[in-house]
PDB file of C-alpha atoms and ligand atoms in Angstrom:
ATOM      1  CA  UNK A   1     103.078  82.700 112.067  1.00 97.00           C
ATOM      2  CA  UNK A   2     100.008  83.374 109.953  1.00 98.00           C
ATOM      3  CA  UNK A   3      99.676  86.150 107.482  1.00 98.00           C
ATOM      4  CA  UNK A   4      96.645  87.031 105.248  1.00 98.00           C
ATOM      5  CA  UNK A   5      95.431  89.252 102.812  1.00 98.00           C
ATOM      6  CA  UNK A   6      92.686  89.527 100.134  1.00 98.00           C
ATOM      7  CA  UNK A   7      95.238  88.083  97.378  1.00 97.00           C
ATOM      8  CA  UNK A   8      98.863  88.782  96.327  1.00 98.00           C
ATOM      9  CA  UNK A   9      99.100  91.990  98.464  1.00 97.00           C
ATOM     10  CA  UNK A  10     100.027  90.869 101.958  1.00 98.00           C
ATOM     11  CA  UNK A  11     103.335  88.782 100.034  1.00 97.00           C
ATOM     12  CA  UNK A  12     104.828  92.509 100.305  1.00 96.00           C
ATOM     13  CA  UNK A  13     104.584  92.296 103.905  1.00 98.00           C
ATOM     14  CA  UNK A  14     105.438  88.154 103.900  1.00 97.00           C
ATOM     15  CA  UNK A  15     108.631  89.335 101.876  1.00 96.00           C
ATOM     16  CA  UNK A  16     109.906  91.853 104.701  1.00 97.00           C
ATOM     17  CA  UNK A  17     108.850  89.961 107.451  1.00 97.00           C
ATOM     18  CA  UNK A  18     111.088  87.234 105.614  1.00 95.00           C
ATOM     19  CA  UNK A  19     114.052  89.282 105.165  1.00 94.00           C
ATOM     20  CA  UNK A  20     113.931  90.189 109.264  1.00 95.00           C
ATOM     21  CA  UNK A  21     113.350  86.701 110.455  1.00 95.00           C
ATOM     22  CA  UNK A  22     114.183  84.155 108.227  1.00 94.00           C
ATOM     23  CA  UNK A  23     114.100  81.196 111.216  1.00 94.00           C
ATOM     24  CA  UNK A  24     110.189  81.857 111.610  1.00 95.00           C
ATOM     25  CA  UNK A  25     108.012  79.334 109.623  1.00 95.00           C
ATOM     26  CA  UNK A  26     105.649  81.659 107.523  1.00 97.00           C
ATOM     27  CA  UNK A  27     102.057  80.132 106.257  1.00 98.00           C
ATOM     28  CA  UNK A  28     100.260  82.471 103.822  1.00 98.00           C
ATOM     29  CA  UNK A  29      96.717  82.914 102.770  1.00 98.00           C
ATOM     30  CA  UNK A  30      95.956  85.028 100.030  1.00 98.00           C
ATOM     31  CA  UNK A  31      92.016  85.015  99.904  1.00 98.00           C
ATOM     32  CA  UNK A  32      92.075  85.598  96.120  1.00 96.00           C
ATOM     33  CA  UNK A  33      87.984  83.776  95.844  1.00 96.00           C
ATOM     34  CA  UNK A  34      86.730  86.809  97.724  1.00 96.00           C
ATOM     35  CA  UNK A  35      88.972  89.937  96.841  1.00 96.00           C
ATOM     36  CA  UNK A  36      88.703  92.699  96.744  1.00 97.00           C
ATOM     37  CA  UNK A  37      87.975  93.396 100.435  1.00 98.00           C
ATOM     38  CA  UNK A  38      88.001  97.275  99.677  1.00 97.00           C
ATOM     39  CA  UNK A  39      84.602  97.816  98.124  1.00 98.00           C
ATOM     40  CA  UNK A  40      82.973  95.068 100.828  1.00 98.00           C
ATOM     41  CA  UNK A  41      81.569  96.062 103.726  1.00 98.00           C
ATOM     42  CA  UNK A  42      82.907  96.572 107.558  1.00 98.00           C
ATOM     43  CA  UNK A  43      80.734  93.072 108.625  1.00 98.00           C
ATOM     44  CA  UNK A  44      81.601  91.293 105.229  1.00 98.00           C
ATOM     45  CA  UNK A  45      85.411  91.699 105.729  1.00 98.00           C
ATOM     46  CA  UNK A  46      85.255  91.321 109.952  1.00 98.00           C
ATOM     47  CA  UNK A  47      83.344  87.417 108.809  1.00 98.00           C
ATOM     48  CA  UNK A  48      86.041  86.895 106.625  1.00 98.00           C
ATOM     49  CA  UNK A  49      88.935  87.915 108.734  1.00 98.00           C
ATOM     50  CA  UNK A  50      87.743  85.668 111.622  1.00 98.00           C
ATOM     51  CA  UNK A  51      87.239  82.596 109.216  1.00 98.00           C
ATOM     52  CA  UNK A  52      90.693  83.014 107.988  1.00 98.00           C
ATOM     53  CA  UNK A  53      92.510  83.281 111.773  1.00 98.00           C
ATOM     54  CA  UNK A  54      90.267  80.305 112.812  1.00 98.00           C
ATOM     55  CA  UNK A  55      91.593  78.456 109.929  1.00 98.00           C
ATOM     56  CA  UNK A  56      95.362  79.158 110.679  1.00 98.00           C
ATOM     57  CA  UNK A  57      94.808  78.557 114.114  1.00 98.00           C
ATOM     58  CA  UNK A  58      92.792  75.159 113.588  1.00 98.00           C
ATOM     59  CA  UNK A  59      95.043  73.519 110.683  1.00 97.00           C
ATOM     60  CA  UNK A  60      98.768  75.240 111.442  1.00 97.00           C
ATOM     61  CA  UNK A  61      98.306  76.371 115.793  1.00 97.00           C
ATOM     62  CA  UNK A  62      99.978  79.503 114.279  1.00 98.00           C
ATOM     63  CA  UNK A  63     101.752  81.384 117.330  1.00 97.00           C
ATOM     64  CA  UNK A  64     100.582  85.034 115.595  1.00 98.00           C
ATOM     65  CA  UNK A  65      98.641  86.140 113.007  1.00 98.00           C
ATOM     66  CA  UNK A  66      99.560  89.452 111.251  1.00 98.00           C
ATOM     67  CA  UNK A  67      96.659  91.026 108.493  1.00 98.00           C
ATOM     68  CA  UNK A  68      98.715  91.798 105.948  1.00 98.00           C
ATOM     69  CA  UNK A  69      95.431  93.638 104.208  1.00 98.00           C
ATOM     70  CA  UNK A  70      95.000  97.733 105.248  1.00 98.00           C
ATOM     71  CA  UNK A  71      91.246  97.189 104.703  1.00 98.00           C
ATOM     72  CA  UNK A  72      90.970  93.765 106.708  1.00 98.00           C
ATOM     73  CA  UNK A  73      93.101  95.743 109.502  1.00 98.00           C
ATOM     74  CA  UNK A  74      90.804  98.826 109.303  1.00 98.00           C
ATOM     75  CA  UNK A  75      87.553  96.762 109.651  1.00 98.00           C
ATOM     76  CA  UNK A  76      88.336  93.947 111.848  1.00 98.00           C
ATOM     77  CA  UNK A  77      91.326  94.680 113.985  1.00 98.00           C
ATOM     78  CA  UNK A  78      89.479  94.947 116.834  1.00 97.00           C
ATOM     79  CA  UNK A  79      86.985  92.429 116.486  1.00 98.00           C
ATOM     80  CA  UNK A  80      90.039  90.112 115.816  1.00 98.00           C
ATOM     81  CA  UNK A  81      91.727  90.774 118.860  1.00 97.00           C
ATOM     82  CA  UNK A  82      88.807  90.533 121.292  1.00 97.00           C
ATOM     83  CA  UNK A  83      88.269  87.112 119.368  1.00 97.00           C
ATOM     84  CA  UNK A  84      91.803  85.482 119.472  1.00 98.00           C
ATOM     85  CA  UNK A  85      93.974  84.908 122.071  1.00 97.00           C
ATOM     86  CA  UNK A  86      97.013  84.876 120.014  1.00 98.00           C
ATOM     87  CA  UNK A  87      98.707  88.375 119.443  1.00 98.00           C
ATOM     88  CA  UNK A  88      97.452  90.003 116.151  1.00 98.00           C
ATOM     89  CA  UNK A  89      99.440  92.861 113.893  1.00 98.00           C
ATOM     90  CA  UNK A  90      97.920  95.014 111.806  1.00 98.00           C
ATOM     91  CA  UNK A  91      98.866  97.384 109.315  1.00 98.00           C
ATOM     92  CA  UNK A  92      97.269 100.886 110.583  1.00 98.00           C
ATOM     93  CA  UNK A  93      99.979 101.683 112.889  1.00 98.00           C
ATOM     94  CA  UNK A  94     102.774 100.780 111.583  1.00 98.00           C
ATOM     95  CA  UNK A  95     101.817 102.349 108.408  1.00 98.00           C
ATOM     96  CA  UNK A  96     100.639 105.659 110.039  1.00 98.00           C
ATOM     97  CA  UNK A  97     103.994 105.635 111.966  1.00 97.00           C
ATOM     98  CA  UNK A  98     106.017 104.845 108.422  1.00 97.00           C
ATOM     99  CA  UNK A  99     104.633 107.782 107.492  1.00 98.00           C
ATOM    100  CA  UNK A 100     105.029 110.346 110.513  1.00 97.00           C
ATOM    101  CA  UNK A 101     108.562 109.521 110.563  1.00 95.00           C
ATOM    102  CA  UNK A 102     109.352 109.575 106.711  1.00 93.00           C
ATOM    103  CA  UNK A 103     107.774 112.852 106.387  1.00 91.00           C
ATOM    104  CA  UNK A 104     109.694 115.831 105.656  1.00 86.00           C
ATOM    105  CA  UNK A 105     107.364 118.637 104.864  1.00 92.00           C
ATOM    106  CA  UNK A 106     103.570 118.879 106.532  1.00 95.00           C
ATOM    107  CA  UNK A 107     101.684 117.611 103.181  1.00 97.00           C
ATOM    108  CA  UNK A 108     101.099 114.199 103.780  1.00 98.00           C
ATOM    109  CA  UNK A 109      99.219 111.944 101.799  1.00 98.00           C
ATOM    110  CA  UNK A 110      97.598 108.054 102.371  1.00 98.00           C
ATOM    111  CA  UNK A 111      96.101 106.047  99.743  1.00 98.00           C
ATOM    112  CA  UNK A 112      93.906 102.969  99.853  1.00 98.00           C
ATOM    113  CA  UNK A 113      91.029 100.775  98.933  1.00 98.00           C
ATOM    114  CA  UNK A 114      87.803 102.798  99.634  1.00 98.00           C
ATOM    115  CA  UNK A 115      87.152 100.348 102.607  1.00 98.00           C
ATOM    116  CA  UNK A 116      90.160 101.720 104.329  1.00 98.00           C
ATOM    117  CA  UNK A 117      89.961 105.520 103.125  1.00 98.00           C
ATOM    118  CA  UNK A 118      85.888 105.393 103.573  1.00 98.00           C
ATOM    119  CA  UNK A 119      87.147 103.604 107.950  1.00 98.00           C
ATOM    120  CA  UNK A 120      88.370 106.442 108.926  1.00 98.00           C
ATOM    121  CA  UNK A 121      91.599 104.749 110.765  1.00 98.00           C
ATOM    122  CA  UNK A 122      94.138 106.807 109.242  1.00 98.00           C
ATOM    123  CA  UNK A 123      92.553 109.458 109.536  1.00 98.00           C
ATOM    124  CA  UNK A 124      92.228 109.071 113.177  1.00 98.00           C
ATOM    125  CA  UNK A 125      95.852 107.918 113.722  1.00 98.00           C
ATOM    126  CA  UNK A 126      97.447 110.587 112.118  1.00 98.00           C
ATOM    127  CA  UNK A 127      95.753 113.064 113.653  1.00 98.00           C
ATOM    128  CA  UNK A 128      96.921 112.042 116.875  1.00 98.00           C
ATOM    129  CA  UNK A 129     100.519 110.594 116.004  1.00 97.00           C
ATOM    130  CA  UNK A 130     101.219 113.666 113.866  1.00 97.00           C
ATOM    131  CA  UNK A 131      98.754 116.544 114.527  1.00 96.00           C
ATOM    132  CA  UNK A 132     100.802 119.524 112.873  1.00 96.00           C
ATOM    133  CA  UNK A 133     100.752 117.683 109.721  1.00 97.00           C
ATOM    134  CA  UNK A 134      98.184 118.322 106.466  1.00 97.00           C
ATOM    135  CA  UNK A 135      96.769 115.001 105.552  1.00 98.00           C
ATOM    136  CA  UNK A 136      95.129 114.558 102.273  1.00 98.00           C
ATOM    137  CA  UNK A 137      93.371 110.683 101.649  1.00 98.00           C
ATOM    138  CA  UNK A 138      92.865 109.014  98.108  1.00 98.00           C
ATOM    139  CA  UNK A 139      90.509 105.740  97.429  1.00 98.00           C
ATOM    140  CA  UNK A 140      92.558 104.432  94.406  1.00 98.00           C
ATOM    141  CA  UNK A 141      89.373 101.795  93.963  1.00 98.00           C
ATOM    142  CA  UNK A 142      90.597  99.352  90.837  1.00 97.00           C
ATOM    143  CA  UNK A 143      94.522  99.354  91.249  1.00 97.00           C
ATOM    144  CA  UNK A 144      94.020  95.698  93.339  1.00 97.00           C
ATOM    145  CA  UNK A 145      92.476  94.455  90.319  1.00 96.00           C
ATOM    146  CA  UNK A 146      95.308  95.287  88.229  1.00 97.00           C
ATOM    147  CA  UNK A 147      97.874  93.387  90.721  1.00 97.00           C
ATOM    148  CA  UNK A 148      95.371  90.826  91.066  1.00 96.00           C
ATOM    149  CA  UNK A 149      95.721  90.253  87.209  1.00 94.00           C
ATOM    150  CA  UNK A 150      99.700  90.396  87.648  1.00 95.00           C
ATOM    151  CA  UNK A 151      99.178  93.746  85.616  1.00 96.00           C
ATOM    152  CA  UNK A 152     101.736  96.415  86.779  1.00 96.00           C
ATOM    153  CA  UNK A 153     102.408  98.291  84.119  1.00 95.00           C
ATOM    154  CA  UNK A 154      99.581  99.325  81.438  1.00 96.00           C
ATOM    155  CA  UNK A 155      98.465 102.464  79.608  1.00 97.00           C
ATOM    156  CA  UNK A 156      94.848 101.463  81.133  1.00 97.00           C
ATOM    157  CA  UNK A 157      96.934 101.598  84.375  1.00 98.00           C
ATOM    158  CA  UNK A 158      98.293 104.625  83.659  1.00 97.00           C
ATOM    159  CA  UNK A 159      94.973 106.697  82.915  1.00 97.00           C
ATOM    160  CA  UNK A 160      93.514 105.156  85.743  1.00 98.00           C
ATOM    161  CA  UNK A 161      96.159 106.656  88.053  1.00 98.00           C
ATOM    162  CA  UNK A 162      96.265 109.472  86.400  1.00 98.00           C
ATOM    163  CA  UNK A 163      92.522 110.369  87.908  1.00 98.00           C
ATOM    164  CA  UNK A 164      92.583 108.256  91.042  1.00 98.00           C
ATOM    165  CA  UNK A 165      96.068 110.042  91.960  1.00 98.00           C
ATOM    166  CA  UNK A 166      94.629 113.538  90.987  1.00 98.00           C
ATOM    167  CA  UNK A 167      93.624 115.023  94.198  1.00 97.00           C
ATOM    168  CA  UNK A 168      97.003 113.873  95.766  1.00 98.00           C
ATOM    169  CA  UNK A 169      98.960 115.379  92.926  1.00 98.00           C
ATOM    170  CA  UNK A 170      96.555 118.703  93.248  1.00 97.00           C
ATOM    171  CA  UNK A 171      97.368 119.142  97.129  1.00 97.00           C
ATOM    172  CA  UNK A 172     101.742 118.591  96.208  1.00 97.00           C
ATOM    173  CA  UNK A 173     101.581 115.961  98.685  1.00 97.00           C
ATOM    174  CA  UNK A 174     105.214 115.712  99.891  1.00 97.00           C
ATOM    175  CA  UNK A 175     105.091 112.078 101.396  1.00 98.00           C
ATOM    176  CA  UNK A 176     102.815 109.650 100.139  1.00 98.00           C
ATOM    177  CA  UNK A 177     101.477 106.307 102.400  1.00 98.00           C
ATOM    178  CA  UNK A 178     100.894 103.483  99.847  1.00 98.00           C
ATOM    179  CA  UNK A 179      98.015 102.247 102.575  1.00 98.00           C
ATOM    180  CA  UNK A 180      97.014  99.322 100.813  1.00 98.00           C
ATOM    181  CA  UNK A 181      99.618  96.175 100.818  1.00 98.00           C
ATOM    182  CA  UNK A 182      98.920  95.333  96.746  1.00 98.00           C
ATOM    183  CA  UNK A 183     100.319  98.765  96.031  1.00 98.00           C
ATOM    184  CA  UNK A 184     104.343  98.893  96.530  1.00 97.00           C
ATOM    185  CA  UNK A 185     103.469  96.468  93.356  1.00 97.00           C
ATOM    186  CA  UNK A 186     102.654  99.429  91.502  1.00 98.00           C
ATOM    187  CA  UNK A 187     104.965 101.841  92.785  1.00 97.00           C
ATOM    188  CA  UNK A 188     106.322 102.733  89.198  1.00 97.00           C
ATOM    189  CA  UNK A 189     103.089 103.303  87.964  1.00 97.00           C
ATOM    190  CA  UNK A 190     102.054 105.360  90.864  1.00 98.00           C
ATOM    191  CA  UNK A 191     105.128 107.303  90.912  1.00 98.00           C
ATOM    192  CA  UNK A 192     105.772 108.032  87.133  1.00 97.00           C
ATOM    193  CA  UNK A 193     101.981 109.935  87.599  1.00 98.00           C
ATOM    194  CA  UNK A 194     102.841 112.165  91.422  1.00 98.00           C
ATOM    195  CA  UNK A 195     106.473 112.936  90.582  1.00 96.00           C
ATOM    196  CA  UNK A 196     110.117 112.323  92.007  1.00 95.00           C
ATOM    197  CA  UNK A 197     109.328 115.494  94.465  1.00 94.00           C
ATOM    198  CA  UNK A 198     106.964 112.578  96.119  1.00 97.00           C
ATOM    199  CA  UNK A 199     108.142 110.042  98.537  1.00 97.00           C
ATOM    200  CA  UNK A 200     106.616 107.041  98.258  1.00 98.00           C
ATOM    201  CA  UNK A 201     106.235 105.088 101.571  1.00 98.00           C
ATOM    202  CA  UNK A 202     105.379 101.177 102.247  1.00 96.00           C
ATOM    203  CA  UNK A 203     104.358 100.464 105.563  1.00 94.00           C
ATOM    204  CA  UNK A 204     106.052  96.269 104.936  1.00 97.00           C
ATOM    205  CA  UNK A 205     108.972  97.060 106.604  1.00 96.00           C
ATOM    206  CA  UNK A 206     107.680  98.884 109.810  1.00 97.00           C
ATOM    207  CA  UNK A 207     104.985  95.904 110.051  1.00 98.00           C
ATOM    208  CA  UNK A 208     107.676  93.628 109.929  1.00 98.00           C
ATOM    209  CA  UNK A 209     109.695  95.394 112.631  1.00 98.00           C
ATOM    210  CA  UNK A 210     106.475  95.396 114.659  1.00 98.00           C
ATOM    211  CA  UNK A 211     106.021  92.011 114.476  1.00 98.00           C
ATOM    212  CA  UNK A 212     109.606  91.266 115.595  1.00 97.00           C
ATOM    213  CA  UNK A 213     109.171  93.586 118.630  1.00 98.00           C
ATOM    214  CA  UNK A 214     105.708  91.219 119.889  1.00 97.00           C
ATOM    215  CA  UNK A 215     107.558  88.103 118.900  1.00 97.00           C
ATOM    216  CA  UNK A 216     110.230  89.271 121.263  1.00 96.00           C
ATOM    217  CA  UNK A 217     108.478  90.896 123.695  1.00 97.00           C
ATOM    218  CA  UNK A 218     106.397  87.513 124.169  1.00 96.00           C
ATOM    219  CA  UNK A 219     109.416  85.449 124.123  1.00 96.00           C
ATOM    220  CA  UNK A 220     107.923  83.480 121.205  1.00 95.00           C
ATOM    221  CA  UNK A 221     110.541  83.699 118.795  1.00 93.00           C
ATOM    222  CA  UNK A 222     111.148  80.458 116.751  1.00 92.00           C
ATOM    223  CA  UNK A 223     114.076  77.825 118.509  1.00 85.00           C
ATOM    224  CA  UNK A 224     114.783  76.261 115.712  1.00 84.00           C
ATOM    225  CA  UNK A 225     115.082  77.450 111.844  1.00 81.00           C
ATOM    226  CA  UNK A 226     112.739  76.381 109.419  1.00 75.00           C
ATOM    227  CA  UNK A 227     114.936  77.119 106.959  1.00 75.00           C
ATOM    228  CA  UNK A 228     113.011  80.187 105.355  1.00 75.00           C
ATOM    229  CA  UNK A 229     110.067  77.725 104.713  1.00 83.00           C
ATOM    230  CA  UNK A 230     106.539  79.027 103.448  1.00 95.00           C
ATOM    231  CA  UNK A 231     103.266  77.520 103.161  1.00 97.00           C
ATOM    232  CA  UNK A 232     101.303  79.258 100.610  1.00 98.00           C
ATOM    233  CA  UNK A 233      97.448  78.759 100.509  1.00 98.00           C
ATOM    234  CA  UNK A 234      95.085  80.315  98.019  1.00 98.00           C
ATOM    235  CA  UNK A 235      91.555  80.380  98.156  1.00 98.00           C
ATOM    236  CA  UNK A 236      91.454  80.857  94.261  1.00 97.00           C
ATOM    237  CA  UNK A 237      92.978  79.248  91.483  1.00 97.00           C
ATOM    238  CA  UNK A 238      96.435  77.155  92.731  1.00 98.00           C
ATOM    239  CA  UNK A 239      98.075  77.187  89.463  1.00 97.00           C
ATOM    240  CA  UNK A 240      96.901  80.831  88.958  1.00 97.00           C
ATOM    241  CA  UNK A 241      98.485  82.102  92.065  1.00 98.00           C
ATOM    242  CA  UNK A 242     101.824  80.402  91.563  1.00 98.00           C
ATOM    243  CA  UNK A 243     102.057  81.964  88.267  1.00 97.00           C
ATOM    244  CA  UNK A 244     100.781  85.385  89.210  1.00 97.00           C
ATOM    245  CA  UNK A 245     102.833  85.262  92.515  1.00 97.00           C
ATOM    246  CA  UNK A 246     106.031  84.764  90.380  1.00 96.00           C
ATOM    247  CA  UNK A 247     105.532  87.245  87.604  1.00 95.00           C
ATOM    248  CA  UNK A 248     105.023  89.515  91.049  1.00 95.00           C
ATOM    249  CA  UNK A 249     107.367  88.525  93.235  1.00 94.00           C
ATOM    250  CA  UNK A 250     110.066  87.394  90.655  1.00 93.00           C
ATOM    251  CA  UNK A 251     110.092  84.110  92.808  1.00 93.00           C
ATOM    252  CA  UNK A 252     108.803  80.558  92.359  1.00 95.00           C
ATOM    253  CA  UNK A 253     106.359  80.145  95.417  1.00 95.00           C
ATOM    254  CA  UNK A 254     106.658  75.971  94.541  1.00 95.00           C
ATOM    255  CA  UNK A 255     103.446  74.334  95.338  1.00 95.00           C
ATOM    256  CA  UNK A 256     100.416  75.877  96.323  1.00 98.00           C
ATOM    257  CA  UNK A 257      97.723  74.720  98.686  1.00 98.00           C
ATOM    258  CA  UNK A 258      94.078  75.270  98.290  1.00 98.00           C
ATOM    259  CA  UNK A 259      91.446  76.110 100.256  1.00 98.00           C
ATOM    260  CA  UNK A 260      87.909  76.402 100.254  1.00 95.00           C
ATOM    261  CA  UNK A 261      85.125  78.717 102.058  1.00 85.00           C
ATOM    262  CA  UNK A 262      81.465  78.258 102.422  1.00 76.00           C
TER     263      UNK A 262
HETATM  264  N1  LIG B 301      95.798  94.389 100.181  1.00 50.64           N
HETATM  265  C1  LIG B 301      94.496  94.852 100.612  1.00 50.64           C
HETATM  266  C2  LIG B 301      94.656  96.139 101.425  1.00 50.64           C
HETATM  267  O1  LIG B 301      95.696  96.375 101.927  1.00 50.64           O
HETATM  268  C3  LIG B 301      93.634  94.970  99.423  1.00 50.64           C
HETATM  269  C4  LIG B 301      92.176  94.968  99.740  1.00 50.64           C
HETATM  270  C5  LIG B 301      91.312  94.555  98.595  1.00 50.64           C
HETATM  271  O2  LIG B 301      91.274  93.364  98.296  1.00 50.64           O
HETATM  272  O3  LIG B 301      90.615  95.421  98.054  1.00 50.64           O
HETATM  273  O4  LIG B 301      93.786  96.931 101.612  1.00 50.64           O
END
């Protein structure tokens, strides 16, 4: 199975998708030449996205490729499955349904790169999988950067979230979508400035369940374990990735594979 994203982000989603099916043989990309996605625009990301599944498909004859990126999902989702004829998981609806169902009150909040906010596709989900509900939307641009850098914790973090966070703090948002896959990463940060009355929610898990329910549904489930195996490929710096990936993920990723775009 492939999964991308625009850097380290999408390893939140490669981590629960892990922890469900540890059998399936996992090859990441993190795109880390060309992040961020979220201030590029709709055709920018869609050329990327397509290069990426073409590449996983060519090189790996992945079975399924999940966009581990909110902005990547927002832009090209469509595009990507009218292109592929693999199945293809993205993170809008399983993040919009993460939220529905872990909200409590009717103030509901999503945050995200301004490529996903600026889309549209929450907007649009949540007003039909939860109509009664109040949403309020946040671009948080510059918190990939700091995850990017390995960077979760920083008084330059802190005033930045401080402002991005303001308008989500000013509405007493009750449940809160992190709707952008480098952000469970900063979920102390992020939480320490909208409160403990605040749930925070991170749509990895639900993606992952998603992407067991197609695997099954399609009977393409692995036969065999590969024994929790995964390929990691960077478009960046190798070395730079492992390092970053570790301080992040608290895990040595071993080797790293490189890869380069026109
Ligand atoms: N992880 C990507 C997302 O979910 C980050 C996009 C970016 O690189 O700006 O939106």
């Amino acid at each position: 199975m492939g999964i991308f994203d625009s850097g380290f982000g999408g390893l939140t989603v490669l981590r629960a998708i892990a922890d469900l099916m540890p059998d399936e043989e996992l090859i990441y990309i993190g795109d880390s030449a060309r992040y961020p996605y979220g201030p590029k625009t709709k055709n920018s990301v869609t050329r990327f996205s397509i290069e990426i599944a073409d590449y996983l498909i060519e090189n790996f004859g992945i079975k399924m490729l999940v966009v581990a990126c909110n902005t990547a999902s927002a832009f090209a989702l469509p595009e990507l499955l009218e292109h592929l004829s693999i199945p293809v998981v993205g993170m809008i609806d399983p993040g919009a349904r993460a939220l529905a169902l872990a909200s409590v009150g009717e103030r509901i909040g999503v945050i995200g790169t301004v490529g996903t906010i600026s889309s549209g596709a929450y907007q649009t989900r949540l007003a039909e999988i939860a109509p009664k509900k109040r949403l309020v939307c946040a671009a948080t641009p510059g918190f990939v950067e700091f995850v990017e850098r390995g960077e979760t914790e920083s008084d330059q973090l802190k005033v930045l979230a401080e402002r991005l966070l303001r308008p989500i703090v000013d509405a007493k948002v009750q449940s809160l979508l992190l709707g952008c896959t480098h952000y469970p990463f900063l979920a102390r940060a992020i939480s320490e400035v909208v409160g403990p009355e605040t749930i925070l929610v991170s749509s990895a898990e639900e993606t992952a369940f998603q992407v067991r329910a197609e695997l099954i549904g399609r009977n393409l489930q692995a036969i065999e374990s590969h024994g929790g195996d995964v390929t990691y490929i960077t478009s960046g710096d190798p070395a730079d990735f492992r390092r970053v990936g570790k301080n992040l993920l608290g895990i040595d990723l071993g080797a790293v594979e490189s890869v380069h775009w026109d």
